[in-house]
Coordinates of C-alpha atoms in Angstrom, one line a residue:
Chain F
M1196 CA 28.7 28.9 8.1
T1197 CA 27.8 25.2 8.2
V1198 CA 26.7 24.0 4.8
I1199 CA 23.8 21.6 4.9
L1200 CA 23.2 21.1 1.1
E1201 CA 25.7 21.5 -1.6
T1202 CA 25.4 20.7 -5.3
K1203 CA 28.4 20.7 -7.6
S1204 CA 28.0 21.1 -11.4
L1205 CA 24.6 19.4 -11.3
N1206 CA 23.3 18.6 -14.8
K1207 CA 20.1 17.0 -16.0
E1208 CA 19.4 16.3 -19.6
F1209 CA 16.2 14.8 -21.1
G1210 CA 17.5 13.9 -24.5
A1211 CA 18.4 17.2 -26.2
V1212 CA 16.6 19.2 -23.6
I1213 CA 18.9 20.6 -20.9
A1214 CA 16.8 20.9 -17.7
A1215 CA 19.6 21.8 -15.4
K1216 CA 23.0 23.1 -16.3
D1217 CA 26.0 23.2 -14.0
L1218 CA 24.1 24.0 -10.8
D1219 CA 26.4 25.0 -8.0
V1220 CA 24.4 25.7 -4.9
R1221 CA 25.4 25.9 -1.2
I1222 CA 22.7 26.2 1.4
A1223 CA 23.7 27.0 5.0
K1224 CA 22.0 25.5 8.0
G1225 CA 19.0 27.6 9.1
E1226 CA 18.7 29.5 5.8
I1227 CA 15.3 30.1 4.2
V1228 CA 15.9 30.1 0.5
G1229 CA 13.4 30.9 -2.2
V1230 CA 13.7 29.5 -5.7
I1231 CA 12.0 31.5 -8.5
G1232 CA 11.8 31.1 -12.2
S1233 CA 9.3 30.8 -15.0
N1234 CA 7.8 27.5 -16.0
G1235 CA 10.4 25.1 -17.4
A1236 CA 13.2 27.0 -15.8
G1237 CA 14.4 23.9 -13.9
K1238 CA 13.2 24.6 -10.3
T1239 CA 11.2 21.4 -9.8
T1240 CA 13.9 19.4 -11.7
F1241 CA 16.4 20.8 -9.1
I1242 CA 14.3 19.7 -6.2
N1243 CA 13.5 16.4 -7.8
M1244 CA 17.3 15.7 -8.2
V1245 CA 18.2 16.7 -4.7
T1246 CA 15.4 14.6 -3.2
G1247 CA 16.3 11.5 -5.3
Y1248 CA 13.2 11.5 -7.6
L1249 CA 15.4 12.2 -10.6
K1250 CA 18.9 11.0 -11.2
P1251 CA 21.2 13.8 -12.4
T1252 CA 23.1 13.3 -15.6
R1253 CA 26.2 14.6 -14.1
G1254 CA 27.3 16.3 -10.9
E1255 CA 27.4 15.8 -7.2
I1256 CA 25.0 16.3 -4.3
L1257 CA 26.2 16.6 -0.7
F1258 CA 23.9 16.6 2.3
N1259 CA 25.7 17.4 5.5
G1260 CA 28.9 16.8 3.7
K1261 CA 28.0 13.3 2.5
S1262 CA 27.1 12.3 -1.1
I1263 CA 23.5 11.4 -1.6
L1264 CA 23.8 11.0 -5.3
G1265 CA 21.9 8.0 -6.5
H1266 CA 20.2 7.5 -3.1
S1267 CA 16.6 6.6 -3.1
P1268 CA 14.0 9.1 -2.0
R1269 CA 13.3 7.2 1.2
A1270 CA 17.0 7.0 2.0
I1271 CA 17.3 10.8 1.6
T1272 CA 14.2 11.3 3.7
R1273 CA 15.7 9.1 6.4
A1274 CA 18.9 11.1 6.1
G1275 CA 16.9 14.2 7.1
M1276 CA 15.7 15.9 4.0
A1277 CA 11.9 16.0 3.5
R1278 CA 9.8 17.5 0.8
S1279 CA 6.3 18.6 0.0
F1280 CA 4.8 18.7 -3.5
Q1281 CA 3.3 21.1 -6.0
V1282 CA 0.1 19.0 -5.8
A1283 CA -0.4 17.8 -2.2
Q1284 CA 0.6 14.1 -2.0
L1285 CA -1.8 12.6 0.5
F1286 CA -3.8 9.4 0.9
P1287 CA -7.1 10.4 -0.5
E1288 CA -9.2 7.6 0.9
M1289 CA -8.1 8.2 4.4
T1290 CA -9.0 10.9 6.9
V1291 CA -6.7 13.7 7.6
L1292 CA -6.0 12.2 11.0
D1293 CA -5.1 8.8 9.5
N1294 CA -2.8 10.5 7.0
L1295 CA -0.8 12.0 9.9
I1296 CA -0.9 8.7 11.9
V1297 CA 0.7 6.9 8.9
A1298 CA 3.4 9.6 8.7
L1299 CA 4.0 9.3 12.5
A1300 CA 4.4 5.5 12.2
A1301 CA 6.7 5.9 9.2
A1302 CA 8.8 8.3 11.2
E1303 CA 9.1 5.9 14.1
S1304 CA 10.3 2.9 12.2
P1305 CA 11.0 1.9 8.5
R1306 CA 9.6 -1.5 9.3
P1307 CA 5.9 -1.3 10.3
S1308 CA 4.5 -3.8 12.7
F1309 CA 2.6 -6.8 11.4
L1310 CA 0.1 -7.0 14.3
S1311 CA 0.2 -3.9 16.6
P1312 CA -2.5 -1.5 15.7
L1313 CA -1.4 1.6 13.8
R1314 CA -3.9 3.8 15.6
S1315 CA -2.5 3.9 19.1
D1316 CA -3.7 6.5 21.7
K1317 CA -0.2 8.0 21.7
R1318 CA -0.2 8.5 17.9
V1319 CA -3.7 9.9 17.9
A1320 CA -2.8 12.4 20.6
R1321 CA 0.4 13.4 18.7
A1322 CA -1.5 13.7 15.4
E1323 CA -4.1 15.9 17.1
D1324 CA -1.3 18.2 18.4
I1325 CA 0.0 18.5 14.8
L1326 CA -3.5 19.3 13.5
R1327 CA -3.7 22.1 16.0
E1328 CA -0.2 23.4 15.2
F1329 CA -1.2 23.6 11.6
G1330 CA -4.6 25.0 12.2
V1331 CA -6.5 22.2 10.5
E1332 CA -8.0 20.5 13.5
N1333 CA -11.5 21.1 12.0
Y1334 CA -10.7 18.6 9.3
R1335 CA -9.6 15.9 11.7
D1336 CA -12.1 13.2 10.5
S1337 CA -12.7 14.6 7.0
M1338 CA -11.6 12.5 4.1
V1339 CA -8.8 14.2 2.3
T1340 CA -10.9 14.7 -0.9
A1341 CA -13.3 16.8 1.1
V1342 CA -10.7 19.2 2.4
P1343 CA -9.9 22.6 0.8
Q1344 CA -6.7 23.0 -1.2
G1345 CA -5.0 25.2 1.4
A1346 CA -5.6 22.7 4.2
R1347 CA -4.4 19.9 2.0
K1348 CA -1.1 21.8 1.4
L1349 CA -0.8 22.2 5.2
V1350 CA -1.3 18.5 5.9
D1351 CA 1.2 17.7 3.1
I1352 CA 3.8 19.9 4.8
A1353 CA 2.9 18.7 8.2
M1354 CA 3.5 15.1 7.1
A1355 CA 6.9 16.1 5.7
L1356 CA 7.8 17.8 9.0
I1357 CA 6.7 14.8 11.2
G1358 CA 10.0 13.0 10.7
N1359 CA 11.9 16.0 12.2
P1360 CA 13.9 16.7 9.1
Q1361 CA 17.0 19.0 9.1
M1362 CA 16.0 20.4 5.7
L1363 CA 12.6 20.9 4.0
L1364 CA 12.0 21.4 0.4
L1365 CA 8.7 22.9 -0.6
D1366 CA 7.6 22.8 -4.2
E1367 CA 5.2 25.8 -4.7
P1368 CA 3.5 25.6 -1.3
T1369 CA 1.0 28.3 -2.2
S1370 CA 0.0 27.1 -5.7
G1371 CA -3.7 26.5 -6.1
V1372 CA -4.3 28.4 -2.9
S1373 CA -6.4 31.6 -2.9
M1374 CA -4.7 35.0 -2.5
D1375 CA -6.4 35.4 0.9
E1376 CA -5.2 32.1 2.2
K1377 CA -1.6 32.4 1.0
T1378 CA -0.3 34.6 3.9
G1379 CA -2.0 32.5 6.5
L1380 CA -0.7 29.3 5.1
M1381 CA 2.9 30.6 4.8
D1382 CA 2.8 32.1 8.3
T1383 CA 1.6 28.7 9.7
V1384 CA 4.3 26.9 7.8
M1385 CA 7.1 29.3 8.8
N1386 CA 6.1 29.2 12.4
A1387 CA 6.3 25.4 12.4
V1388 CA 9.6 25.5 10.5
R1389 CA 11.1 27.9 13.1
Q1390 CA 10.0 25.7 15.9
H1391 CA 11.6 22.7 14.3
G1392 CA 14.7 24.7 13.4
V1393 CA 14.6 23.4 9.8
T1394 CA 16.5 24.8 6.8
V1395 CA 14.0 25.5 4.1
L1396 CA 14.2 25.8 0.3
F1397 CA 11.0 26.6 -1.5
V1398 CA 9.9 27.1 -5.0
E1399 CA 7.5 30.0 -5.4
H1400 CA 5.9 32.0 -8.2
D1401 CA 4.4 34.7 -6.0
M1402 CA 7.1 37.3 -5.6
D1403 CA 5.2 38.9 -2.6
V1404 CA 5.5 35.6 -0.8
V1405 CA 9.2 35.3 -1.7
E1406 CA 10.0 38.8 -0.5
R1407 CA 8.1 38.3 2.7
Y1408 CA 9.5 35.0 3.9
V1409 CA 13.0 34.3 2.5
S1410 CA 16.5 35.4 3.4
R1411 CA 17.9 34.5 0.0
V1412 CA 16.7 33.9 -3.5
L1413 CA 17.9 31.7 -6.3
A1414 CA 16.6 32.8 -9.7
F1415 CA 16.5 30.0 -12.4
Y1416 CA 16.2 30.5 -16.1
S1417 CA 16.5 27.8 -18.7
G1418 CA 18.2 25.4 -16.4
E1419 CA 20.7 27.8 -15.0
I1420 CA 20.9 30.0 -11.9
I1421 CA 21.1 33.5 -13.2
A1422 CA 21.0 35.3 -9.8
D1423 CA 21.7 34.3 -6.2
G1424 CA 21.5 36.7 -3.2
Q1425 CA 19.2 38.7 -0.9
P1426 CA 15.7 39.1 -2.2
S1427 CA 15.9 42.8 -2.7
A1428 CA 19.1 42.5 -4.8
V1429 CA 17.9 39.5 -6.9
L1430 CA 14.5 40.9 -7.6
A1431 CA 16.0 44.2 -8.7
D1432 CA 18.5 42.4 -11.0
E1433 CA 18.0 43.4 -14.6
R1434 CA 18.1 39.9 -16.0
V1435 CA 15.7 38.6 -13.3
R1436 CA 13.3 41.3 -14.1
D1437 CA 13.5 40.6 -17.8
L1438 CA 13.5 36.8 -17.7
V1439 CA 11.8 35.8 -14.5
T1440 CA 9.6 38.3 -12.7
G1441 CA 8.8 40.7 -15.5
H1442 CA 8.1 43.4 -13.0
R1443 CA 9.8 45.7 -10.5
P1444 CA 9.8 44.5 -6.9
T1445 CA 7.4 46.0 -4.4
H1446 CA 9.9 45.8 -1.5
K1447 CA 7.3 44.9 1.2
K1448 CA 8.7 44.7 4.6
G1449 CA 9.3 41.0 5.4
N1450 CA 8.2 39.5 8.7
G1451 CA 9.1 35.9 7.9
A1452 CA 12.7 36.2 6.7
S1453 CA 15.3 35.0 9.2
Chain Y
M51 CA -4.1 -10.7 24.8
R52 CA -7.3 -8.7 24.3
F53 CA -9.9 -9.5 21.7
D54 CA -12.1 -6.8 20.0
K55 CA -15.8 -7.1 19.1
T56 CA -15.0 -8.4 15.6
E57 CA -12.7 -11.1 16.9
I58 CA -15.3 -12.2 19.5
S59 CA -18.0 -12.3 16.8
L60 CA -15.7 -14.4 14.5
A61 CA -15.1 -16.8 17.3
A62 CA -18.8 -17.1 18.1
V63 CA -19.5 -17.8 14.4
A64 CA -16.7 -20.4 14.3
I65 CA -18.1 -22.2 17.3
A66 CA -21.6 -22.2 15.8
C67 CA -20.1 -23.6 12.6
V68 CA -18.3 -26.4 14.4
L69 CA -21.5 -27.3 16.3
F70 CA -23.5 -27.1 13.1
G71 CA -21.1 -29.6 11.6
F72 CA -22.4 -32.3 14.0
V73 CA -26.0 -32.0 12.8
S74 CA -25.7 -31.2 9.2
P75 CA -25.6 -33.6 6.3
G76 CA -22.3 -34.8 4.8
W77 CA -22.7 -33.0 1.5
L78 CA -23.2 -29.7 3.2
I79 CA -20.2 -30.2 5.4
F80 CA -18.1 -31.0 2.3
L81 CA -19.4 -27.9 0.5
L82 CA -18.7 -25.6 3.5
T83 CA -15.2 -27.2 4.0
I84 CA -14.2 -26.4 0.4
A85 CA -15.8 -23.0 0.6
F86 CA -14.0 -22.0 3.7
A87 CA -10.7 -23.4 2.4
K88 CA -11.1 -21.4 -0.8
A89 CA -12.0 -18.4 1.3
L90 CA -8.5 -18.6 2.9
V91 CA -7.0 -18.5 -0.6
V92 CA -9.2 -15.5 -1.3
Q93 CA -8.0 -13.8 1.8
G94 CA -4.6 -13.8 0.1
V95 CA -6.1 -12.2 -3.0
V96 CA -7.9 -9.6 -0.9
M97 CA -4.7 -8.8 1.1
Q98 CA -3.0 -7.9 -2.2
M99 CA -6.1 -6.1 -3.6
R100 CA -5.9 -3.8 -0.5
S101 CA -2.4 -2.8 -1.5
G102 CA -3.6 -2.1 -5.1
L103 CA -2.4 -5.4 -6.7
V104 CA -4.6 -8.0 -8.3
S105 CA -3.1 -11.5 -8.5
F106 CA -4.3 -13.5 -11.4
G107 CA -2.1 -16.4 -10.2
Q108 CA -3.0 -17.0 -6.6
G109 CA -3.7 -20.6 -7.7
L110 CA 0.1 -21.0 -7.6
F111 CA 0.1 -21.0 -3.8
Y112 CA -3.2 -22.9 -3.5
C113 CA -1.5 -25.6 -5.6
I114 CA 1.7 -25.5 -3.6
G115 CA -0.2 -25.9 -0.4
G116 CA -2.2 -28.8 -1.8
Y117 CA 0.7 -30.6 -3.4
T118 CA 2.9 -30.2 -0.3
V119 CA 0.2 -31.9 1.8
G120 CA -0.2 -34.6 -0.9
M121 CA 3.6 -35.1 -1.5
G122 CA 4.3 -35.0 2.2
G123 CA 2.1 -38.0 2.8
Q124 CA 2.9 -39.9 -0.3
F125 CA 6.6 -39.5 -0.5
F126 CA 8.0 -38.2 2.8
G127 CA 6.0 -39.9 5.4
I128 CA 4.4 -36.7 6.8
H129 CA 1.0 -37.9 7.7
D130 CA 0.2 -35.4 10.4
A131 CA -2.3 -32.9 9.0
I132 CA -1.0 -30.0 11.1
A133 CA 2.6 -30.7 10.1
A134 CA 1.7 -31.1 6.4
L135 CA -0.3 -27.8 6.4
S136 CA 2.5 -26.0 8.2
L137 CA 5.0 -27.4 5.7
G138 CA 2.8 -26.2 2.8
M139 CA 2.8 -22.7 4.2
L140 CA 6.6 -22.8 4.7
V141 CA 7.1 -23.9 1.1
A142 CA 4.8 -21.2 -0.2
I143 CA 6.6 -18.6 1.9
A144 CA 10.0 -19.8 0.4
V145 CA 8.6 -19.7 -3.1
A146 CA 7.0 -16.3 -2.5
M147 CA 10.2 -14.9 -1.1
V148 CA 11.9 -15.7 -4.3
L149 CA 9.1 -14.7 -6.8
G150 CA 8.3 -11.6 -4.7
L151 CA 11.7 -10.1 -5.4
L152 CA 10.7 -9.9 -9.1
L153 CA 6.9 -9.4 -8.8
T154 CA 7.0 -6.5 -6.4
R155 CA 8.8 -4.5 -9.0
Y156 CA 5.7 -4.4 -11.1
R157 CA 2.2 -2.9 -10.7
D158 CA -1.2 -3.1 -12.3
I159 CA -1.6 -5.4 -15.2
F160 CA 2.1 -6.3 -15.3
F161 CA 1.9 -7.7 -11.8
A162 CA -1.4 -9.5 -12.6
M163 CA 0.0 -11.2 -15.7
L164 CA 3.3 -12.0 -14.2
S165 CA 1.6 -13.7 -11.2
L166 CA -0.5 -15.6 -13.7
A167 CA 2.6 -16.6 -15.7
F168 CA 4.2 -18.2 -12.6
S169 CA 1.1 -20.1 -11.8
M170 CA 0.9 -21.4 -15.4
I171 CA 4.5 -22.4 -15.2
L172 CA 3.8 -24.6 -12.2
F173 CA 0.7 -26.0 -14.0
G174 CA 3.0 -26.9 -17.0
I175 CA 5.6 -28.6 -14.8
L176 CA 3.0 -30.6 -13.0
V177 CA 1.2 -31.7 -16.2
K178 CA 4.6 -32.9 -17.5
S179 CA 5.5 -34.8 -14.3
P180 CA 4.4 -38.4 -14.5
G181 CA 5.8 -39.1 -11.0
L182 CA 3.1 -36.7 -9.7
G183 CA 0.3 -38.2 -11.7
S184 CA 0.6 -35.8 -14.6
T185 CA -2.8 -34.3 -15.5
D186 CA -4.6 -36.7 -13.2
G187 CA -2.7 -35.7 -10.1
F188 CA -2.6 -38.1 -7.2
N189 CA -4.5 -39.1 -4.0
V190 CA -3.6 -37.7 -0.6
H191 CA -2.4 -40.3 1.9
N192 CA -4.6 -41.0 4.9
W193 CA -3.7 -38.4 7.5
T194 CA -3.7 -38.1 11.3
I195 CA -3.9 -35.3 13.8
F196 CA -1.4 -35.5 16.7
G197 CA -1.3 -39.3 16.2
W198 CA -5.1 -39.8 16.1
A199 CA -6.4 -41.2 12.8
P200 CA -10.0 -40.5 11.8
D201 CA -11.7 -43.7 10.7
G202 CA -12.5 -42.4 7.3
G203 CA -15.9 -41.4 5.8
E204 CA -17.9 -38.9 7.9
S205 CA -15.4 -38.9 10.8
S206 CA -12.6 -37.6 8.4
Q207 CA -15.1 -35.1 6.9
H208 CA -16.0 -33.7 10.3
T209 CA -12.5 -33.6 11.4
V210 CA -11.3 -31.7 8.3
F211 CA -14.3 -29.4 8.6
T212 CA -13.5 -28.5 12.2
L213 CA -9.8 -28.1 11.3
T214 CA -10.8 -25.7 8.4
V215 CA -13.1 -23.7 10.6
L216 CA -10.5 -23.3 13.3
A217 CA -7.8 -22.5 10.8
G218 CA -10.2 -20.0 9.2
L219 CA -10.8 -18.4 12.6
M220 CA -7.1 -18.2 13.4
I221 CA -6.3 -16.6 10.0
A222 CA -9.4 -14.3 10.1
V223 CA -8.3 -12.9 13.5
L224 CA -4.7 -12.5 12.3
I225 CA -5.8 -10.8 9.1
H226 CA -8.2 -8.6 11.1
R227 CA -5.2 -7.4 13.2
Y228 CA -2.9 -7.2 10.2
T229 CA -5.3 -4.8 8.3
K230 CA -5.3 -2.5 11.3
A231 CA -1.6 -2.9 12.0
G232 CA 1.2 -0.7 10.5
I233 CA 1.8 -2.9 7.5
G234 CA -1.8 -3.4 6.7
V235 CA -2.7 0.3 6.7
I236 CA 0.5 1.4 5.0
C237 CA -0.1 -1.2 2.3
E238 CA -3.4 0.6 1.7
A239 CA -1.5 3.9 1.7
V240 CA 0.8 2.4 -1.0
R241 CA -2.3 1.7 -3.1
E242 CA -3.4 5.3 -2.7
N243 CA -0.1 7.1 -3.1
E244 CA 3.1 5.3 -3.5
V245 CA 5.2 8.4 -4.0
R246 CA 4.1 9.8 -0.6
V247 CA 4.9 6.5 1.1
E248 CA 8.4 6.7 -0.4
Y249 CA 8.9 10.3 0.8
L250 CA 7.8 9.2 4.3
G251 CA 11.0 7.2 4.3
L252 CA 9.4 3.8 3.7
S253 CA 10.0 1.3 0.9
P254 CA 6.7 0.5 -0.9
R255 CA 8.4 -2.4 -2.6
W256 CA 9.4 -4.1 0.6
L257 CA 6.0 -3.4 2.1
L258 CA 4.4 -5.1 -0.9
Y259 CA 6.9 -7.9 -0.6
G260 CA 6.0 -8.6 3.0
N261 CA 2.3 -8.5 2.1
Y262 CA 2.9 -10.8 -0.9
V263 CA 4.7 -13.4 1.2
S264 CA 2.1 -13.3 3.9
A265 CA -0.7 -13.7 1.4
A266 CA 1.1 -16.7 -0.1
A267 CA 1.2 -18.4 3.3
V268 CA -2.5 -17.9 3.9
S269 CA -3.4 -19.1 0.4
A270 CA -1.2 -22.2 0.8
L271 CA -3.1 -23.1 3.9
G272 CA -6.3 -23.0 1.9
G273 CA -4.8 -25.3 -0.7
G274 CA -3.6 -27.7 2.0
L275 CA -7.0 -27.9 3.6
T276 CA -8.7 -28.5 0.2
A277 CA -6.3 -31.4 -0.4
L278 CA -7.2 -32.9 3.0
A279 CA -10.9 -32.4 2.3
T280 CA -11.0 -33.8 -1.2
G281 CA -8.2 -36.4 -0.7
H282 CA -6.8 -35.5 -4.1
V283 CA -4.6 -33.0 -5.8
D284 CA -4.2 -32.2 -9.5
P285 CA -2.6 -29.5 -11.7
E286 CA -5.9 -27.8 -12.1
M287 CA -5.2 -26.1 -8.8
A288 CA -2.7 -23.9 -10.5
Y289 CA -4.7 -23.4 -13.7
W290 CA -5.8 -19.9 -14.6
T291 CA -9.5 -20.6 -14.2
T292 CA -8.9 -21.6 -10.6
S293 CA -7.1 -18.3 -9.9
G294 CA -10.0 -16.5 -11.7
E295 CA -12.4 -18.2 -9.3
F296 CA -10.5 -16.7 -6.4
I297 CA -10.8 -13.2 -7.9
F298 CA -14.5 -13.8 -8.6
I299 CA -15.0 -14.6 -4.9
A300 CA -13.0 -11.6 -3.8
L301 CA -15.1 -9.3 -5.9
L302 CA -18.3 -11.0 -4.8
G303 CA -17.4 -10.4 -1.1
G304 CA -15.6 -7.1 -1.4
L305 CA -12.7 -5.8 0.6
G306 CA -14.7 -4.3 3.5
H307 CA -14.3 -6.9 6.1
V308 CA -12.3 -10.0 7.0
A309 CA -15.5 -12.1 7.0
A310 CA -16.5 -11.1 3.5
P311 CA -14.4 -13.8 1.6
F312 CA -16.0 -16.5 3.8
I313 CA -19.5 -15.3 3.0
A314 CA -18.7 -14.9 -0.6
A315 CA -17.1 -18.3 -0.9
V316 CA -20.2 -19.9 0.6
V317 CA -22.5 -18.0 -1.7
F318 CA -20.2 -18.9 -4.7
S319 CA -20.3 -22.6 -3.8
V320 CA -24.1 -22.6 -3.4
V321 CA -24.7 -20.7 -6.6
R322 CA -22.3 -22.9 -8.6
T323 CA -23.7 -26.1 -7.1
Y324 CA -27.2 -25.2 -8.0
A325 CA -26.2 -23.8 -11.4
I326 CA -24.6 -27.1 -12.3
E327 CA -27.6 -28.9 -11.0
L328 CA -30.1 -26.7 -13.0
V329 CA -28.2 -26.1 -16.2
P330 CA -25.3 -28.6 -16.4
H331 CA -23.9 -27.3 -19.7
T332 CA -24.3 -23.5 -19.2
W333 CA -23.7 -23.1 -15.5
Q334 CA -20.9 -20.6 -16.2
M335 CA -23.6 -18.3 -17.6
I336 CA -25.4 -18.2 -14.2
L337 CA -22.1 -17.3 -12.5
G338 CA -21.5 -14.7 -15.1
F339 CA -24.8 -13.0 -14.4
T340 CA -24.2 -13.3 -10.7
L341 CA -20.9 -11.4 -11.0
L342 CA -22.5 -8.9 -13.4
G343 CA -25.3 -8.2 -10.9
V344 CA -22.8 -7.8 -8.0
I345 CA -20.6 -5.4 -9.9
V346 CA -23.6 -3.3 -11.1
F347 CA -25.6 -3.3 -7.9
L348 CA -23.0 -3.9 -5.2
P349 CA -19.7 -2.6 -6.6
K350 CA -18.2 -3.0 -3.1
G351 CA -19.3 -6.6 -2.8
L352 CA -21.8 -8.4 -0.7
W353 CA -20.3 -7.0 2.5
S354 CA -21.6 -3.5 1.5
L355 CA -25.1 -4.8 2.3
V356 CA -23.9 -5.2 5.9
S357 CA -22.0 -2.0 6.0
R358 CA -24.9 0.0 4.5
K359 CA -27.2 -1.5 7.2
K360 CA -24.7 -0.5 9.9
A361 CA -24.4 3.0 8.5
G362 CA -28.2 3.3 8.4
E363 CA -28.4 2.2 12.0
R364 CA -25.8 4.8 13.0
A365 CA -27.7 7.5 11.1

């Protein structure tokens, strides 16, 4: 098993509040890991620390065996770890196509050109391919503000995948998306992820989505990991049922878990 | 090198302006020269506005450009206008490279006030420098272009007007390309969502830094041309009201097109000239009402009149 991401005794304190306590996590290459937990359990704090948005109070973060502690988000992105956000982070006054073109240019070079046009034929063609891959080609020329939430989420994730990351962290990819759209969205994302061969860690509140798509679950509660293992085992765990899910799992047959 | 429709239109307008210069009266030539030179400074303000930053201190680079031209001629024997203007841009770039390290850490009102602070520091230094004429400033030495010396009066006026129009054309074409290039578009992306830009693996700070330094060079060119046109520089060039004037013109024109600052600068100069003529003691009130009218009725500036017409034609 090749470990792609490892955290050692990761802690985050906001004054007297302990948002993350001694988090020891090892993610293997190719795994699809779900992170569950109630609000304030420390899931997003964990993602924010790993992706450089928050600096841990103590602990170590290794990506491909190298420390990324204290690295900037852009350095971590360039190292091969991308992320999406709970609220899709796009450029609202640009079209969907232009959002992708900006991401393509960023993936090509950290130093954008001063005089060459950003919108080259090659980039437009590539962006159109991505739009088709994510099933949002109908929104090609729409301003982001005019696009439904589900499509925005897909564009957000597509932008994260453009740089060919080795690992993708998704923060609640289905939040704000209707029940009907959730499966379609996750199928699209997982298909893209499989094609790119990306390791995925995603935060999710919908247990049906978790059971359906992940091979492993981390259950957070009050800044700690209280269970780690296969979805069926974690979701059946007494503490997880009491503190996180509050219900018994439905054990749907997964078609997305690797 | 290929030129697009906008660039060809800009070149056509520039040629028309140069030809117009041969038949128009001296006062109008002077008014247009100052307006176009100021429009270059405003281009620097607009470049930063596109990235979400408003500089209340662009007078700093306007003043640096002007004083470098003046000091080059007076103290260092640099009489060639092109060399002096280029030197002014280089000095502005050097200063911006230092100040930008600090300024690009800040956003919103903090950036605005800090840029103003640096401008006022230069104002203070110049006011307390008797060797540079203190509050009176000093006159710019007679200048040449590639060894040719205009014989003063109208000849100088026409020469500096032509130089300003050509410099304006060159900068307009470059900025037009810049706004469509990687850095231009991604600076707009920084304005819209800095977090996303960072998570695309880019440094918003260094993008803004590059933009700030480029804007400084453009604004210094405007300052240098103003010095050549007026034959005089003084610390007022760095004063906060001068910087306010550039923001006024930027808002008047809008961010919609590279030509907007030129149009707005001419409108501003005409309105101000006539306002001073009509109501010498309360001309600022006329300017105030003009800005009020533009903000209320044309929030995207005068250029929105053109873009609306184009949109109407398309529909």
